[in-house]
Amino acid sequence: MSGAPTVSTNPQTAKMKKDESFLGKLGGTLVRKKKSKEVSDLHEEGKNAINAPLLPSGTDIHPEDTLLEENAERIMLDPTSRENPKFKDLLKVLIDWINSELEEERIIVKDLEEDCYDGQVLQKLFEKLSGRKLNVAEVTQSEIGQKQKLQTVLEAVNDVLRPHGWTVEWSVDSIHSKNLVAIIYLLVALAMHFQAPIRLPEHVSVQVVVVKKREGILQTALMTKDYAFLLLKDAFDTLLDHAPDKLNVVKTSLITFVNKHLNKLNLEVTELESQFADGVYLILLMGLLEDYFVPLYNFFLTPESFEQKVHNVAFAFELMQEGGLKKPKARPEDVVNLNLKSTLRVLYNLFTNYKTSA
């Protein structure tokens, strides 16, 4: 009896075909999604190329930096400026100053961008400098909480600085977005206003990238920011700049003063900038002025390396503070590097406090 052939259907084979069909559809969907993403990425890349034609090479613009309102602008530090020796110097001076001020709080700042953006360090620093207690939460983890804290801190800062002619070059958004340019402006303003016992490096200029939004298009440009106008000149700046003829008179007076005491140890100074550069004479002079013996194990009697010399000068500064003097504005590194103005400032401070000592 003839008839249609009988086809044996294996359930496992049917399941495999069904799975293959499903995976095929899924694979097609994934391929389409991948292509769609590639097209989207290509579109975004093209838009960035059009929107940022003036962007300096090597400069990274983060997504948040492009989310600007119409006619708004954002300023970012050009990466090349981070390697500027004077800029690095400025960062170190500010970090050391903050750590010195907040030592009792057991707060250690290592990176200004990462440690200042949430408002915690700025709050503690302002409270220490101003003697005011701010009504803010001690610890805030959320972005909203951090910005609210920053708002309170910056309002208090601005209330203090504005009446004295300071231009506000910072905002809640710029500080919270870790804008180093704004953070430095704020810290330098606080240091200058509260007469911090530090010496800021002179004529610090950095390159910044300015991103603006005009008619929906991002425009970028490179410009120079100069911190030199923030740095006030003192008597020695004026003396060296405008009355160098009187400098020798000052140096002679200081040499006479230090030799009056160092001669007791059969030591004599003829060159101020070089003979105090390793810190040994400074330490011995402090012992003579305060009438005590400085144990030799506390310092390097014959320092050889730069670090050993810096240690000695820093130790001499500690002795000065223990003697009731203000912390010298000069940095130990400047004295070691034979910076005449820095050495003069340190010695003149001693002269004004001990000139009547026997």
Short mmCIF file of C-alpha atoms in Angstrom, two decimals:
data_model
loop_
_atom_site.label_atom_id
_atom_site.label_comp_id
_atom_site.label_asym_id
_atom_site.label_seq_id
_atom_site.Cartn_x
_atom_site.Cartn_y
_atom_site.Cartn_z
CA MET A 1 0.00 0.00 0.00
CA SER A 2 1.54 3.18 -1.12
CA GLY A 3 1.32 6.42 0.81
CA ALA A 4 3.23 9.40 2.09
CA PRO A 5 6.54 8.50 3.69
CA THR A 6 6.55 8.37 7.43
CA VAL A 7 8.90 10.92 9.01
CA SER A 8 10.25 10.16 12.46
CA THR A 9 10.45 13.29 14.62
CA ASN A 10 13.10 13.29 17.36
CA PRO A 11 12.05 15.65 20.25
CA GLN A 12 15.72 16.49 21.01
CA THR A 13 16.40 17.47 17.38
CA ALA A 14 13.33 19.70 17.34
CA LYS A 15 14.48 21.43 20.56
CA MET A 16 17.95 22.07 19.10
CA LYS A 17 16.45 23.65 15.99
CA LYS A 18 14.22 25.83 18.15
CA ASP A 19 17.21 26.92 20.27
CA GLU A 20 19.26 27.68 17.13
CA SER A 21 16.41 29.74 15.79
CA PHE A 22 16.16 31.66 19.10
CA LEU A 23 19.92 32.25 19.29
CA GLY A 24 19.91 33.38 15.70
CA LYS A 25 17.27 35.97 16.47
CA LEU A 26 19.10 37.01 19.64
CA GLY A 27 22.39 37.21 17.75
CA GLY A 28 20.77 39.38 15.14
CA THR A 29 19.43 41.65 17.84
CA LEU A 30 22.87 41.91 19.46
CA VAL A 31 24.51 42.66 16.12
CA ARG A 32 21.95 45.37 15.41
CA LYS A 33 22.50 46.87 18.89
CA LYS A 34 26.28 46.76 18.42
CA LYS A 35 26.02 48.48 15.04
CA SER A 36 23.65 51.03 16.51
CA LYS A 37 26.15 51.76 19.31
CA GLU A 38 28.99 52.05 16.80
CA VAL A 39 26.96 54.55 14.80
CA SER A 40 26.12 56.46 18.01
CA ASP A 41 29.79 56.49 19.07
CA LEU A 42 30.84 57.64 15.62
CA HIS A 43 28.22 60.40 15.75
CA GLU A 44 29.44 61.49 19.20
CA GLU A 45 33.05 61.45 18.01
CA GLY A 46 32.11 63.58 15.01
CA LYS A 47 30.16 66.01 17.21
CA ASN A 48 33.12 66.38 19.56
CA ALA A 49 35.43 66.98 16.60
CA ILE A 50 33.14 69.76 15.38
CA ASN A 51 32.46 71.24 18.80
CA ALA A 52 36.04 71.32 20.03
CA PRO A 53 38.25 72.26 17.09
CA LEU A 54 40.53 74.46 19.19
CA LEU A 55 41.13 71.95 21.98
CA PRO A 56 44.87 71.66 22.75
CA SER A 57 46.30 68.20 22.18
CA GLY A 58 46.62 66.11 25.32
CA THR A 59 43.73 67.89 27.07
CA ASP A 60 40.98 65.65 28.40
CA ILE A 61 37.46 67.05 28.55
CA HIS A 62 35.30 65.01 30.88
CA PRO A 63 31.60 64.52 30.16
CA GLU A 64 30.58 66.84 33.00
CA ASP A 65 32.70 69.59 31.44
CA THR A 66 30.54 69.57 28.31
CA LEU A 67 27.21 69.73 30.14
CA LEU A 68 27.00 73.50 30.03
CA GLU A 69 24.07 75.84 29.86
CA GLU A 70 23.91 78.25 26.93
CA ASN A 71 26.54 81.04 27.30
CA ALA A 72 28.10 79.26 30.30
CA GLU A 73 31.80 78.49 30.49
CA ARG A 74 34.14 76.21 32.40
CA ILE A 75 37.88 76.64 33.02
CA MET A 76 40.20 73.64 33.30
CA LEU A 77 43.92 73.39 33.90
CA ASP A 78 45.95 72.45 30.85
CA PRO A 79 47.88 69.22 31.66
CA THR A 80 51.22 70.76 30.65
CA SER A 81 50.93 73.31 33.48
CA ARG A 82 50.97 70.54 36.07
CA GLU A 83 54.65 70.05 35.29
CA ASN A 84 55.46 73.74 35.78
CA PRO A 85 58.02 73.82 38.67
CA LYS A 86 56.56 77.02 40.17
CA PHE A 87 53.04 75.59 39.98
CA LYS A 88 54.21 72.41 41.74
CA ASP A 89 55.85 74.67 44.30
CA LEU A 90 52.58 76.51 44.87
CA LEU A 91 50.69 73.24 45.37
CA LYS A 92 53.25 72.01 47.91
CA VAL A 93 53.19 75.28 49.89
CA LEU A 94 49.38 75.22 50.08
CA ILE A 95 49.22 71.53 51.04
CA ASP A 96 51.89 71.95 53.75
CA TRP A 97 50.06 75.01 55.08
CA ILE A 98 46.68 73.22 55.29
CA ASN A 99 48.26 70.21 57.01
CA SER A 100 49.98 72.50 59.50
CA GLU A 101 46.73 74.34 60.29
CA LEU A 102 44.68 71.15 60.64
CA GLU A 103 47.26 69.08 62.48
CA GLU A 104 45.13 68.99 65.64
CA GLU A 105 42.18 67.71 63.58
CA ARG A 106 44.38 64.85 62.38
CA ILE A 107 43.53 65.76 58.81
CA ILE A 108 46.20 65.06 56.20
CA VAL A 109 45.78 66.54 52.73
CA LYS A 110 47.73 64.91 49.91
CA ASP A 111 45.85 66.07 46.83
CA LEU A 112 43.98 69.39 46.64
CA GLU A 113 41.46 68.20 44.05
CA GLU A 114 40.56 64.95 45.78
CA ASP A 115 40.67 66.28 49.34
CA CYS A 116 38.96 69.69 48.98
CA TYR A 117 36.03 69.05 46.64
CA ASP A 118 33.50 67.79 49.23
CA GLY A 119 33.82 70.78 51.58
CA GLN A 120 35.09 68.91 54.65
CA VAL A 121 38.67 70.22 54.56
CA LEU A 122 37.57 73.72 53.51
CA GLN A 123 35.10 73.82 56.41
CA LYS A 124 37.74 72.85 58.98
CA LEU A 125 40.29 75.24 57.49
CA PHE A 126 37.91 78.21 57.49
CA GLU A 127 36.76 77.47 61.06
CA LYS A 128 40.39 77.33 62.23
CA LEU A 129 41.39 80.55 60.45
CA SER A 130 38.29 82.59 61.31
CA GLY A 131 37.50 81.19 64.74
CA ARG A 132 33.89 80.65 63.60
CA LYS A 133 31.93 77.43 63.90
CA LEU A 134 29.80 76.67 60.84
CA ASN A 135 26.43 74.96 61.13
CA VAL A 136 27.04 72.06 58.72
CA ALA A 137 26.95 68.28 58.86
CA GLU A 138 30.31 66.83 59.82
CA VAL A 139 30.30 64.02 57.26
CA THR A 140 28.34 64.02 54.00
CA GLN A 141 28.53 61.23 51.45
CA SER A 142 25.86 62.23 48.95
CA GLU A 143 26.51 64.74 46.20
CA ILE A 144 23.57 66.86 47.34
CA GLY A 145 24.85 66.90 50.93
CA GLN A 146 28.37 67.79 49.81
CA LYS A 147 27.12 70.68 47.67
CA GLN A 148 24.92 71.97 50.48
CA LYS A 149 27.94 71.94 52.79
CA LEU A 150 30.06 73.70 50.17
CA GLN A 151 27.34 76.31 49.72
CA THR A 152 27.40 77.12 53.45
CA VAL A 153 31.21 77.17 53.61
CA LEU A 154 31.66 79.34 50.51
CA GLU A 155 28.97 81.81 51.61
CA ALA A 156 30.86 82.26 54.89
CA VAL A 157 34.17 82.62 53.04
CA ASN A 158 32.74 85.14 50.57
CA ASP A 159 31.17 87.18 53.38
CA VAL A 160 34.64 87.56 54.89
CA LEU A 161 36.63 88.15 51.69
CA ARG A 162 34.31 90.31 49.55
CA PRO A 163 34.42 93.42 51.80
CA HIS A 164 38.21 93.41 51.43
CA GLY A 165 38.11 93.57 47.66
CA TRP A 166 38.63 89.93 46.79
CA THR A 167 37.15 88.80 43.46
CA VAL A 168 35.30 85.50 43.85
CA GLU A 169 36.90 83.15 41.32
CA TRP A 170 35.26 80.00 42.67
CA SER A 171 31.79 78.47 43.02
CA VAL A 172 30.10 75.41 44.49
CA ASP A 173 30.11 73.68 41.09
CA SER A 174 33.73 74.50 40.27
CA ILE A 175 35.02 73.29 43.65
CA HIS A 176 32.85 70.16 43.67
CA SER A 177 33.90 69.28 40.11
CA LYS A 178 37.52 69.31 41.37
CA ASN A 179 38.50 72.36 39.34
CA LEU A 180 42.06 72.90 40.52
CA VAL A 181 42.22 76.47 39.17
CA ALA A 182 39.25 77.50 41.34
CA ILE A 183 40.49 75.57 44.39
CA ILE A 184 43.87 77.32 44.25
CA TYR A 185 42.30 80.76 43.87
CA LEU A 186 40.22 80.08 46.98
CA LEU A 187 43.11 78.75 49.07
CA VAL A 188 45.48 81.56 48.07
CA ALA A 189 42.80 84.14 48.93
CA LEU A 190 42.33 82.57 52.37
CA ALA A 191 46.08 82.38 52.95
CA MET A 192 46.58 86.02 52.01
CA HIS A 193 43.57 87.35 53.92
CA PHE A 194 44.43 85.52 57.14
CA GLN A 195 48.13 86.31 56.74
CA ALA A 196 49.28 82.71 56.71
CA PRO A 197 52.91 82.24 57.82
CA ILE A 198 53.93 80.99 54.39
CA ARG A 199 55.83 82.38 51.44
CA LEU A 200 54.02 81.81 48.16
CA PRO A 201 56.20 81.40 45.05
CA GLU A 202 56.31 84.49 42.85
CA HIS A 203 54.89 84.93 39.33
CA VAL A 204 53.08 81.63 38.94
CA SER A 205 51.43 81.41 35.51
CA VAL A 206 49.45 78.45 34.19
CA GLN A 207 47.75 77.58 30.93
CA VAL A 208 44.03 76.90 31.19
CA VAL A 209 41.47 75.62 28.72
CA VAL A 210 38.30 77.69 28.59
CA VAL A 211 35.23 75.82 27.36
CA LYS A 212 32.23 77.96 26.39
CA LYS A 213 28.82 77.12 24.96
CA ARG A 214 27.50 79.43 22.23
CA GLU A 215 24.35 78.59 20.26
CA GLY A 216 24.60 74.97 21.36
CA ILE A 217 28.19 74.62 20.17
CA LEU A 218 31.14 74.08 22.50
CA GLN A 219 34.03 76.45 21.88
CA THR A 220 37.45 76.02 23.46
CA ALA A 221 40.42 78.32 23.80
CA LEU A 222 43.76 78.31 25.59
CA MET A 223 44.66 81.23 27.84
CA THR A 224 47.08 82.14 30.62
CA LYS A 225 46.09 82.57 34.26
CA ASP A 226 48.51 84.54 36.37
CA TYR A 227 48.62 84.14 40.15
CA ALA A 228 51.31 86.80 40.55
CA PHE A 229 48.79 89.58 41.28
CA LEU A 230 47.71 87.68 44.39
CA LEU A 231 51.13 87.69 45.95
CA LEU A 232 51.75 90.79 48.05
CA LYS A 233 55.26 92.20 48.22
CA ASP A 234 56.91 92.69 51.58
CA ALA A 235 59.66 95.03 52.75
CA PHE A 236 62.44 92.86 51.33
CA ASP A 237 60.79 92.63 47.91
CA THR A 238 60.61 96.42 47.85
CA LEU A 239 64.18 96.71 49.10
CA LEU A 240 65.60 94.42 46.42
CA ASP A 241 63.44 95.83 43.63
CA HIS A 242 63.72 99.54 44.32
CA ALA A 243 66.57 100.19 46.74
CA PRO A 244 69.35 97.67 46.11
CA ASP A 245 71.87 100.27 47.34
CA LYS A 246 70.37 99.94 50.84
CA LEU A 247 70.60 96.16 50.76
CA ASN A 248 74.25 96.16 51.83
CA VAL A 249 73.37 98.26 54.87
CA VAL A 250 70.77 95.67 55.94
CA LYS A 251 73.14 92.77 55.28
CA THR A 252 75.90 94.45 57.30
CA SER A 253 73.54 94.96 60.25
CA LEU A 254 72.43 91.32 60.16
CA ILE A 255 76.01 90.02 59.85
CA THR A 256 77.03 92.11 62.87
CA PHE A 257 74.07 90.72 64.82
CA VAL A 258 74.68 87.02 64.05
CA ASN A 259 78.46 87.26 64.57
CA LYS A 260 77.92 88.88 67.98
CA HIS A 261 76.49 85.52 69.07
CA LEU A 262 78.24 82.99 66.82
CA ASN A 263 81.65 84.37 67.82
CA LYS A 264 81.04 82.74 71.23
CA LEU A 265 81.55 79.42 69.41
CA ASN A 266 84.48 80.80 67.41
CA LEU A 267 82.30 80.92 64.29
CA GLU A 268 82.03 83.84 61.90
CA VAL A 269 79.69 84.68 59.03
CA THR A 270 80.70 86.69 55.98
CA GLU A 271 78.10 85.50 53.43
CA LEU A 272 74.50 85.38 54.66
CA GLU A 273 72.88 83.43 51.82
CA SER A 274 75.50 80.67 51.61
CA GLN A 275 76.59 80.14 55.21
CA PHE A 276 73.05 79.65 56.54
CA ALA A 277 71.95 77.43 53.64
CA ASP A 278 72.67 74.11 55.37
CA GLY A 279 70.81 75.10 58.55
CA VAL A 280 73.70 74.37 60.96
CA TYR A 281 74.44 78.00 61.83
CA LEU A 282 70.71 78.71 62.20
CA ILE A 283 70.35 75.90 64.75
CA LEU A 284 73.44 76.95 66.69
CA LEU A 285 72.32 80.58 66.62
CA MET A 286 68.92 79.65 68.09
CA GLY A 287 70.66 77.74 70.91
CA LEU A 288 72.80 80.78 71.68
CA LEU A 289 69.86 83.21 71.55
CA GLU A 290 67.70 81.04 73.81
CA ASP A 291 70.67 79.97 75.98
CA TYR A 292 70.47 76.18 75.60
CA PHE A 293 72.54 73.41 74.04
CA VAL A 294 71.04 71.69 71.03
CA PRO A 295 71.81 67.93 71.12
CA LEU A 296 73.83 66.93 68.07
CA TYR A 297 71.61 63.94 67.36
CA ASN A 298 68.73 66.31 66.51
CA PHE A 299 70.36 67.58 63.33
CA PHE A 300 73.08 66.92 60.75
CA LEU A 301 76.29 68.68 61.80
CA THR A 302 77.84 68.13 58.36
CA PRO A 303 74.87 67.73 56.01
CA GLU A 304 75.66 66.46 52.54
CA SER A 305 72.35 65.96 50.76
CA PHE A 306 69.64 68.48 49.95
CA GLU A 307 67.22 66.58 52.19
CA GLN A 308 69.57 66.75 55.17
CA LYS A 309 69.96 70.51 54.73
CA VAL A 310 66.18 70.98 54.47
CA HIS A 311 65.79 68.91 57.66
CA ASN A 312 68.22 71.21 59.47
CA VAL A 313 66.53 74.44 58.36
CA ALA A 314 63.07 73.04 59.18
CA PHE A 315 64.37 72.03 62.62
CA ALA A 316 65.70 75.57 63.16
CA PHE A 317 62.25 76.90 62.27
CA GLU A 318 60.74 74.60 64.92
CA LEU A 319 63.16 76.00 67.51
CA MET A 320 62.10 79.52 66.55
CA GLN A 321 58.45 78.68 67.09
CA GLU A 322 59.22 77.03 70.42
CA GLY A 323 60.93 80.29 71.36
CA GLY A 324 57.68 82.17 70.78
CA LEU A 325 58.38 83.46 67.27
CA LYS A 326 55.88 83.15 64.46
CA LYS A 327 56.55 80.46 61.88
CA PRO A 328 58.88 81.97 59.24
CA LYS A 329 57.21 82.84 55.95
CA ALA A 330 60.22 81.53 54.07
CA ARG A 331 60.33 77.85 53.18
CA PRO A 332 63.28 75.67 54.26
CA GLU A 333 63.82 74.71 50.61
CA ASP A 334 64.26 78.39 49.64
CA VAL A 335 66.92 78.95 52.28
CA VAL A 336 68.77 75.81 51.16
CA ASN A 337 68.54 77.00 47.54
CA LEU A 338 70.43 80.20 48.49
CA ASN A 339 67.41 82.46 48.07
CA LEU A 340 68.67 85.73 49.55
CA LYS A 341 65.25 87.22 50.32
CA SER A 342 64.18 84.10 52.19
CA THR A 343 67.35 84.05 54.26
CA LEU A 344 67.04 87.78 55.01
CA ARG A 345 63.45 87.34 56.20
CA VAL A 346 64.45 84.58 58.62
CA LEU A 347 67.43 86.48 60.03
CA TYR A 348 65.59 89.79 60.23
CA ASN A 349 62.87 88.07 62.25
CA LEU A 350 65.55 86.92 64.69
CA PHE A 351 67.16 90.37 64.72
CA THR A 352 63.91 92.17 65.63
CA ASN A 353 63.22 89.72 68.47
CA TYR A 354 66.72 89.29 69.91
CA LYS A 355 68.62 92.49 69.02
CA THR A 356 68.86 93.44 72.70
CA SER A 357 70.16 89.99 73.74
CA ALA A 358 73.65 89.97 75.22
#
